[in-house]
Amino acid sequence: MIKSYTLSPNRKSESDASLVSIFAPVRSELQAVENQLLGWSKASSQSMIAMARQTISRPGKLIRPGLFLLITGHFGYQEKDRIETAATIEAIHVASLIHDDIIDGSALRRGKATAVKAFGPEFSLLFGDYLFIKSIARALDFKNKKIARILAEASGQMIEGEIEELSQSYNLKISENTYFKIIRKKTASLFQAIGELAAELAGVPPDLSQELKAYGFNLGLVYQIVDDLLDLQGDSDETGKARFSDWQEGRITLPVIRALKTWPEKQKKAAASWLKKEKKEQKLPADSFNNFLSELEKSGAISSSFRTADKLADKAKNYLAKLETSPYRESLVKLVDFVLKRKN
């Protein structure tokens, strides 16, 4: 599990809050979103139905639609399209996960078989594409046409991020700037779009809309950095996937980038040699990964990366300062702490 390196004491009670309590103000709406997603499994062919049931009809933590509903709820927006929009947001997220699993060849997600494992990469690729297109098509039917534009732009950014990440595979010379460029597109873009969508539907002033976009953007950065840390230090039983999968698949994440800056040339060459073997799928000693993690921890790169996530979490919270006190605002603050200290 990730260690709480430099967290201030006043965060403890908030970080212990579960998603159930965080999303309590929108519990019934999230249930409606799940029901909407179940409807997406009603397709024209048995293959489509089976893939939908394997993916879209088995939602995960619903953080993204939950975030959207909390923001719109804070501003009293209760129109029917908020449920449809929230479901569409989750569908886009699921589509991106399917593409992720194809690229990585992942067999498990949240401890369950991925679409790739169940149906193969060809079917999964087409179904991921289908979800992206279906999501935008649904958004075009909404009364507010800006929704489709915002979601289409975010989807494009996410795919660009995936392409840029793939182009940097096995590159130990990747810079920190390039890493952040990738995660801004790959992960933070959808969180930012959620803030923009909620502001658009709720009709908030432009200056506050920018604050909500910035809140979502920084929350997205925190989410991805913590994801990268969990890949190294997380409990596989809780994360639902094998540790060190990023390294094995050639993804060089923030802790590794920072460790490489401190390592002597001999250690860098050893890392490069190991990564080369991973690329060739050669069998490595059983203790290789634990030794690697130990070296990362000694370099201070793990704690440094967590501190970066911690600072971004504070930044995200600061963008909520203009919101009036409400149960929704309180949950938005707690959501940042949950994302920062989550275990899966």
Short mmCIF file of C-alpha atoms in Angstrom, two decimals:
data_model
loop_
_atom_site.label_atom_id
_atom_site.label_comp_id
_atom_site.label_asym_id
_atom_site.label_seq_id
_atom_site.Cartn_x
_atom_site.Cartn_y
_atom_site.Cartn_z
CA MET A 1 0.00 0.00 0.00
CA ILE A 2 1.08 3.57 -0.57
CA LYS A 3 2.57 5.18 2.48
CA SER A 4 1.31 8.55 3.71
CA TYR A 5 4.63 10.29 3.39
CA THR A 6 3.96 13.92 4.24
CA LEU A 7 0.24 14.20 4.74
CA SER A 8 -0.94 16.70 7.29
CA PRO A 9 -2.91 15.33 10.30
CA ASN A 10 -6.07 17.28 9.49
CA ARG A 11 -6.52 15.15 6.38
CA LYS A 12 -6.89 11.85 8.16
CA SER A 13 -10.64 11.81 8.81
CA GLU A 14 -11.43 12.97 5.28
CA SER A 15 -9.17 10.41 3.65
CA ASP A 16 -10.86 7.59 5.58
CA ALA A 17 -14.21 8.47 4.04
CA SER A 18 -15.48 5.82 1.64
CA LEU A 19 -16.96 6.51 -1.75
CA VAL A 20 -20.32 5.44 -0.37
CA SER A 21 -20.37 8.35 2.06
CA ILE A 22 -18.75 10.74 -0.43
CA PHE A 23 -21.43 10.05 -3.01
CA ALA A 24 -24.27 9.95 -0.47
CA PRO A 25 -25.75 13.26 -1.74
CA VAL A 26 -26.17 11.72 -5.21
CA ARG A 27 -26.80 8.07 -4.32
CA SER A 28 -30.16 7.80 -6.09
CA GLU A 29 -28.80 9.58 -9.17
CA LEU A 30 -25.84 7.17 -9.37
CA GLN A 31 -28.27 4.26 -9.21
CA ALA A 32 -30.14 5.83 -12.11
CA VAL A 33 -26.83 6.07 -13.99
CA GLU A 34 -26.20 2.35 -13.41
CA ASN A 35 -29.68 1.60 -14.76
CA GLN A 36 -28.91 3.70 -17.83
CA LEU A 37 -25.70 1.77 -18.38
CA LEU A 38 -27.59 -1.51 -18.16
CA GLY A 39 -29.68 -0.23 -21.06
CA TRP A 40 -26.55 0.08 -23.16
CA SER A 41 -26.28 -3.73 -23.14
CA LYS A 42 -29.45 -4.00 -25.25
CA ALA A 43 -27.77 -4.29 -28.62
CA SER A 44 -28.69 -5.82 -31.96
CA SER A 45 -26.46 -8.89 -31.73
CA GLN A 46 -25.61 -11.48 -29.10
CA SER A 47 -21.91 -10.63 -29.40
CA MET A 48 -22.58 -6.96 -28.65
CA ILE A 49 -24.83 -7.87 -25.73
CA ALA A 50 -22.18 -10.17 -24.26
CA MET A 51 -19.43 -7.53 -24.56
CA ALA A 52 -21.66 -4.84 -23.08
CA ARG A 53 -22.45 -7.06 -20.11
CA GLN A 54 -18.74 -7.73 -19.62
CA THR A 55 -17.87 -4.01 -19.60
CA ILE A 56 -20.39 -1.19 -19.57
CA SER A 57 -22.99 -3.07 -17.50
CA ARG A 58 -20.43 -3.81 -14.76
CA PRO A 59 -19.33 -0.31 -13.79
CA GLY A 60 -16.49 0.30 -11.35
CA LYS A 61 -16.26 3.07 -8.78
CA LEU A 62 -18.24 5.54 -10.94
CA ILE A 63 -15.94 8.35 -9.83
CA ARG A 64 -16.38 10.35 -13.03
CA PRO A 65 -20.20 10.34 -13.21
CA GLY A 66 -20.29 10.81 -9.43
CA LEU A 67 -18.09 13.89 -9.75
CA PHE A 68 -20.36 15.30 -12.45
CA LEU A 69 -23.47 14.73 -10.33
CA LEU A 70 -21.90 16.33 -7.25
CA ILE A 71 -21.07 19.53 -9.14
CA THR A 72 -24.46 19.81 -10.85
CA GLY A 73 -26.15 18.94 -7.56
CA HIS A 74 -24.32 21.75 -5.78
CA PHE A 75 -25.82 24.25 -8.21
CA GLY A 76 -29.29 22.73 -7.98
CA TYR A 77 -29.38 21.42 -11.53
CA GLN A 78 -31.93 18.58 -11.56
CA GLU A 79 -32.87 18.18 -15.22
CA LYS A 80 -33.22 14.67 -16.66
CA ASP A 81 -30.26 15.08 -19.00
CA ARG A 82 -27.85 15.09 -16.04
CA ILE A 83 -28.36 11.31 -15.66
CA GLU A 84 -27.90 10.67 -19.38
CA THR A 85 -24.81 12.88 -19.45
CA ALA A 86 -23.31 11.11 -16.43
CA ALA A 87 -23.89 7.71 -18.07
CA THR A 88 -22.30 8.94 -21.29
CA ILE A 89 -19.23 10.13 -19.36
CA GLU A 90 -18.84 6.65 -17.84
CA ALA A 91 -19.27 4.99 -21.24
CA ILE A 92 -16.42 7.09 -22.66
CA HIS A 93 -14.27 6.13 -19.68
CA VAL A 94 -15.05 2.43 -20.19
CA ALA A 95 -14.19 2.73 -23.90
CA SER A 96 -10.78 4.14 -22.96
CA LEU A 97 -10.21 1.27 -20.50
CA ILE A 98 -11.00 -1.28 -23.20
CA HIS A 99 -8.44 0.33 -25.50
CA ASP A 100 -5.96 0.40 -22.59
CA ASP A 101 -6.42 -3.32 -22.02
CA ILE A 102 -5.91 -4.09 -25.70
CA ILE A 103 -2.65 -2.13 -25.81
CA ASP A 104 -1.41 -3.72 -22.57
CA GLY A 105 -2.76 -7.19 -23.23
CA SER A 106 -4.34 -7.07 -19.77
CA ALA A 107 -6.21 -10.17 -18.65
CA LEU A 108 -7.62 -8.67 -15.43
CA ARG A 109 -9.22 -5.41 -14.37
CA ARG A 110 -10.69 -4.99 -10.89
CA GLY A 111 -9.95 -8.69 -10.40
CA LYS A 112 -12.22 -9.74 -13.28
CA ALA A 113 -11.53 -10.84 -16.84
CA THR A 114 -11.17 -7.96 -19.28
CA ALA A 115 -13.00 -7.82 -22.60
CA VAL A 116 -9.66 -8.63 -24.24
CA LYS A 117 -9.36 -11.83 -22.21
CA ALA A 118 -12.99 -12.79 -22.74
CA PHE A 119 -13.43 -11.89 -26.42
CA GLY A 120 -9.99 -11.21 -27.87
CA PRO A 121 -8.40 -7.95 -29.08
CA GLU A 122 -10.28 -7.73 -32.40
CA PHE A 123 -13.77 -7.77 -30.89
CA SER A 124 -12.65 -5.57 -28.01
CA LEU A 125 -11.15 -2.94 -30.31
CA LEU A 126 -14.36 -2.68 -32.29
CA PHE A 127 -16.48 -2.53 -29.14
CA GLY A 128 -14.29 0.21 -27.67
CA ASP A 129 -14.71 2.18 -30.90
CA TYR A 130 -18.44 1.52 -30.76
CA LEU A 131 -18.71 2.94 -27.25
CA PHE A 132 -16.83 6.11 -28.20
CA ILE A 133 -19.04 6.68 -31.26
CA LYS A 134 -22.26 5.73 -29.44
CA SER A 135 -21.40 8.13 -26.61
CA ILE A 136 -20.93 11.09 -28.93
CA ALA A 137 -24.06 10.13 -30.90
CA ARG A 138 -26.09 10.14 -27.69
CA ALA A 139 -24.60 13.48 -26.69
CA LEU A 140 -25.69 14.96 -30.04
CA ASP A 141 -29.29 14.19 -29.07
CA PHE A 142 -29.05 16.31 -25.93
CA LYS A 143 -30.76 19.68 -25.93
CA ASN A 144 -27.50 21.49 -25.16
CA LYS A 145 -25.28 20.85 -28.20
CA LYS A 146 -22.15 21.97 -26.37
CA ILE A 147 -22.16 18.68 -24.46
CA ALA A 148 -21.24 16.72 -27.58
CA ARG A 149 -18.45 19.15 -28.46
CA ILE A 150 -16.94 19.00 -24.97
CA LEU A 151 -17.07 15.20 -24.84
CA ALA A 152 -15.71 14.83 -28.38
CA GLU A 153 -12.78 17.11 -27.58
CA ALA A 154 -12.03 15.20 -24.37
CA SER A 155 -12.23 11.86 -26.20
CA GLY A 156 -9.79 13.14 -28.80
CA GLN A 157 -7.40 14.30 -26.10
CA MET A 158 -7.58 10.91 -24.37
CA ILE A 159 -6.71 9.07 -27.57
CA GLU A 160 -3.88 11.50 -28.31
CA GLY A 161 -2.52 10.83 -24.83
CA GLU A 162 -2.64 7.07 -25.41
CA ILE A 163 -0.80 7.45 -28.72
CA GLU A 164 1.87 9.67 -27.17
CA GLU A 165 2.30 7.24 -24.28
CA LEU A 166 2.65 4.33 -26.68
CA SER A 167 5.25 6.24 -28.70
CA GLN A 168 7.35 6.59 -25.52
CA SER A 169 7.27 2.88 -24.65
CA TYR A 170 10.55 1.53 -23.22
CA ASN A 171 12.11 5.00 -23.45
CA LEU A 172 14.19 5.56 -20.31
CA LYS A 173 15.07 9.04 -21.58
CA ILE A 174 11.49 10.28 -21.40
CA SER A 175 11.34 13.66 -19.65
CA GLU A 176 9.08 14.64 -16.80
CA ASN A 177 7.53 17.28 -19.07
CA THR A 178 6.59 14.60 -21.59
CA TYR A 179 5.14 12.42 -18.82
CA PHE A 180 2.90 15.26 -17.65
CA LYS A 181 1.92 16.09 -21.22
CA ILE A 182 0.75 12.50 -21.61
CA ILE A 183 -1.27 12.28 -18.39
CA ARG A 184 -2.82 15.71 -18.98
CA LYS A 185 -4.34 14.32 -22.16
CA LYS A 186 -4.82 10.68 -21.22
CA THR A 187 -6.46 11.16 -17.82
CA ALA A 188 -6.90 14.79 -16.75
CA SER A 189 -8.71 15.85 -19.94
CA LEU A 190 -11.88 13.90 -19.07
CA PHE A 191 -11.90 15.15 -15.47
CA GLN A 192 -11.51 18.70 -16.78
CA ALA A 193 -14.32 18.13 -19.28
CA ILE A 194 -16.57 16.96 -16.44
CA GLY A 195 -16.05 20.28 -14.65
CA GLU A 196 -16.80 22.13 -17.87
CA LEU A 197 -19.91 20.04 -18.62
CA ALA A 198 -21.33 20.51 -15.13
CA ALA A 199 -20.71 24.25 -15.29
CA GLU A 200 -22.30 24.48 -18.73
CA LEU A 201 -25.48 22.65 -17.73
CA ALA A 202 -25.78 24.44 -14.40
CA GLY A 203 -25.32 27.82 -16.10
CA VAL A 204 -22.58 29.08 -13.78
CA PRO A 205 -20.62 32.29 -14.55
CA PRO A 206 -17.52 31.93 -16.81
CA ASP A 207 -15.02 32.64 -14.02
CA LEU A 208 -16.49 29.88 -11.84
CA SER A 209 -16.60 27.55 -14.83
CA GLN A 210 -12.83 27.98 -15.17
CA GLU A 211 -12.39 27.13 -11.48
CA LEU A 212 -14.41 23.93 -11.88
CA LYS A 213 -12.43 22.93 -14.96
CA ALA A 214 -9.18 23.52 -13.06
CA TYR A 215 -10.49 21.49 -10.11
CA GLY A 216 -11.25 18.56 -12.42
CA PHE A 217 -7.95 18.90 -14.25
CA ASN A 218 -5.85 18.76 -11.08
CA LEU A 219 -7.96 15.93 -9.66
CA GLY A 220 -7.24 14.00 -12.85
CA LEU A 221 -3.50 14.52 -12.47
CA VAL A 222 -3.67 13.26 -8.88
CA TYR A 223 -5.63 10.23 -10.05
CA GLN A 224 -3.02 9.22 -12.61
CA ILE A 225 0.04 9.77 -10.40
CA VAL A 226 -1.56 7.68 -7.64
CA ASP A 227 -2.40 5.04 -10.25
CA ASP A 228 1.27 4.90 -11.20
CA LEU A 229 2.29 4.59 -7.55
CA LEU A 230 -0.25 1.83 -6.94
CA ASP A 231 1.28 -0.10 -9.81
CA LEU A 232 4.49 -0.21 -7.79
CA GLN A 233 3.27 -0.40 -4.21
CA GLY A 234 -0.36 -1.43 -4.36
CA ASP A 235 -1.82 -4.71 -3.13
CA SER A 236 -2.74 -6.79 -6.19
CA ASP A 237 -5.75 -8.21 -4.35
CA GLU A 238 -7.09 -4.68 -3.93
CA THR A 239 -6.06 -3.16 -7.26
CA GLY A 240 -7.25 -6.19 -9.20
CA LYS A 241 -4.15 -6.29 -11.40
CA ALA A 242 -0.55 -7.42 -11.17
CA ARG A 243 2.07 -5.10 -9.70
CA PHE A 244 4.81 -3.63 -11.92
CA SER A 245 2.66 -4.02 -15.03
CA ASP A 246 3.62 -0.50 -16.17
CA TRP A 247 7.32 -1.38 -16.13
CA GLN A 248 6.74 -4.74 -17.80
CA GLU A 249 4.78 -3.05 -20.57
CA GLY A 250 7.42 -0.36 -21.05
CA ARG A 251 5.52 2.54 -19.49
CA ILE A 252 8.03 4.78 -17.74
CA THR A 253 6.13 6.61 -15.02
CA LEU A 254 6.95 9.53 -12.74
CA PRO A 255 8.72 7.58 -9.93
CA VAL A 256 11.03 5.88 -12.44
CA ILE A 257 11.74 9.14 -14.29
CA ARG A 258 12.75 10.79 -11.03
CA ALA A 259 14.80 7.83 -9.82
CA LEU A 260 16.78 7.78 -13.06
CA LYS A 261 17.85 11.37 -12.41
CA THR A 262 19.55 10.30 -9.18
CA TRP A 263 20.98 6.92 -10.16
CA PRO A 264 24.65 6.54 -11.17
CA GLU A 265 25.40 5.48 -14.74
CA LYS A 266 25.97 1.85 -13.74
CA GLN A 267 22.50 1.63 -12.20
CA LYS A 268 20.92 3.30 -15.23
CA LYS A 269 22.56 0.74 -17.51
CA ALA A 270 21.30 -2.09 -15.31
CA ALA A 271 17.76 -0.69 -15.54
CA ALA A 272 18.09 -0.37 -19.32
CA SER A 273 19.31 -3.97 -19.57
CA TRP A 274 16.41 -5.20 -17.47
CA LEU A 275 13.89 -3.23 -19.51
CA LYS A 276 15.37 -4.70 -22.69
CA LYS A 277 14.77 -8.18 -21.29
CA GLU A 278 11.20 -7.24 -20.40
CA LYS A 279 10.64 -6.11 -23.99
CA LYS A 280 11.90 -9.47 -25.21
CA GLU A 281 9.73 -11.20 -22.56
CA GLN A 282 12.72 -13.00 -21.09
CA LYS A 283 12.29 -14.68 -17.70
CA LEU A 284 13.72 -12.63 -14.83
CA PRO A 285 14.72 -13.61 -11.25
CA ALA A 286 11.74 -13.72 -8.87
CA ASP A 287 13.17 -11.03 -6.60
CA SER A 288 13.89 -8.57 -9.44
CA PHE A 289 10.77 -6.49 -8.88
CA ASN A 290 11.18 -6.18 -5.13
CA ASN A 291 14.80 -5.12 -5.61
CA PHE A 292 13.67 -2.59 -8.19
CA LEU A 293 11.06 -1.17 -5.81
CA SER A 294 13.66 -0.99 -3.05
CA GLU A 295 15.98 1.04 -5.30
CA LEU A 296 13.13 3.37 -6.24
CA GLU A 297 12.32 3.94 -2.56
CA LYS A 298 15.98 4.56 -1.69
CA SER A 299 16.22 7.20 -4.40
CA GLY A 300 13.36 9.16 -2.83
CA ALA A 301 11.41 9.01 -6.11
CA ILE A 302 8.38 7.28 -4.58
CA SER A 303 7.97 9.83 -1.79
CA SER A 304 8.73 12.69 -4.19
CA SER A 305 6.00 11.54 -6.58
CA PHE A 306 3.51 11.23 -3.74
CA ARG A 307 4.36 14.76 -2.58
CA THR A 308 3.66 16.00 -6.09
CA ALA A 309 0.25 14.32 -6.01
CA ASP A 310 -0.34 15.81 -2.56
CA LYS A 311 0.40 19.34 -3.82
CA LEU A 312 -1.88 18.87 -6.80
CA ALA A 313 -4.61 17.66 -4.43
CA ASP A 314 -4.28 20.88 -2.43
CA LYS A 315 -4.42 22.84 -5.67
CA ALA A 316 -7.63 21.06 -6.69
CA LYS A 317 -9.24 21.88 -3.35
CA ASN A 318 -8.28 25.52 -3.62
CA TYR A 319 -10.33 25.80 -6.80
CA LEU A 320 -13.44 24.98 -4.74
CA ALA A 321 -12.95 28.05 -2.54
CA LYS A 322 -15.61 30.10 -4.35
CA LEU A 323 -18.30 27.46 -3.87
CA GLU A 324 -20.74 28.02 -1.03
CA THR A 325 -20.81 25.47 1.78
CA SER A 326 -23.04 22.49 1.01
CA PRO A 327 -23.02 18.69 1.35
CA TYR A 328 -22.03 18.55 -2.33
CA ARG A 329 -19.05 20.84 -1.85
CA GLU A 330 -17.97 18.84 1.20
CA SER A 331 -18.08 15.67 -0.90
CA LEU A 332 -16.04 17.31 -3.66
CA VAL A 333 -13.34 18.09 -1.10
CA LYS A 334 -13.45 14.55 0.32
CA LEU A 335 -13.28 13.09 -3.18
CA VAL A 336 -9.84 14.67 -3.65
CA ASP A 337 -8.57 12.97 -0.49
CA PHE A 338 -10.10 9.66 -1.52
CA VAL A 339 -8.36 9.79 -4.91
CA LEU A 340 -5.08 10.75 -3.25
CA LYS A 341 -5.14 7.92 -0.70
CA ARG A 342 -7.09 5.22 -2.52
CA LYS A 343 -5.89 1.63 -2.56
CA ASN A 344 -7.38 0.57 -5.89
#
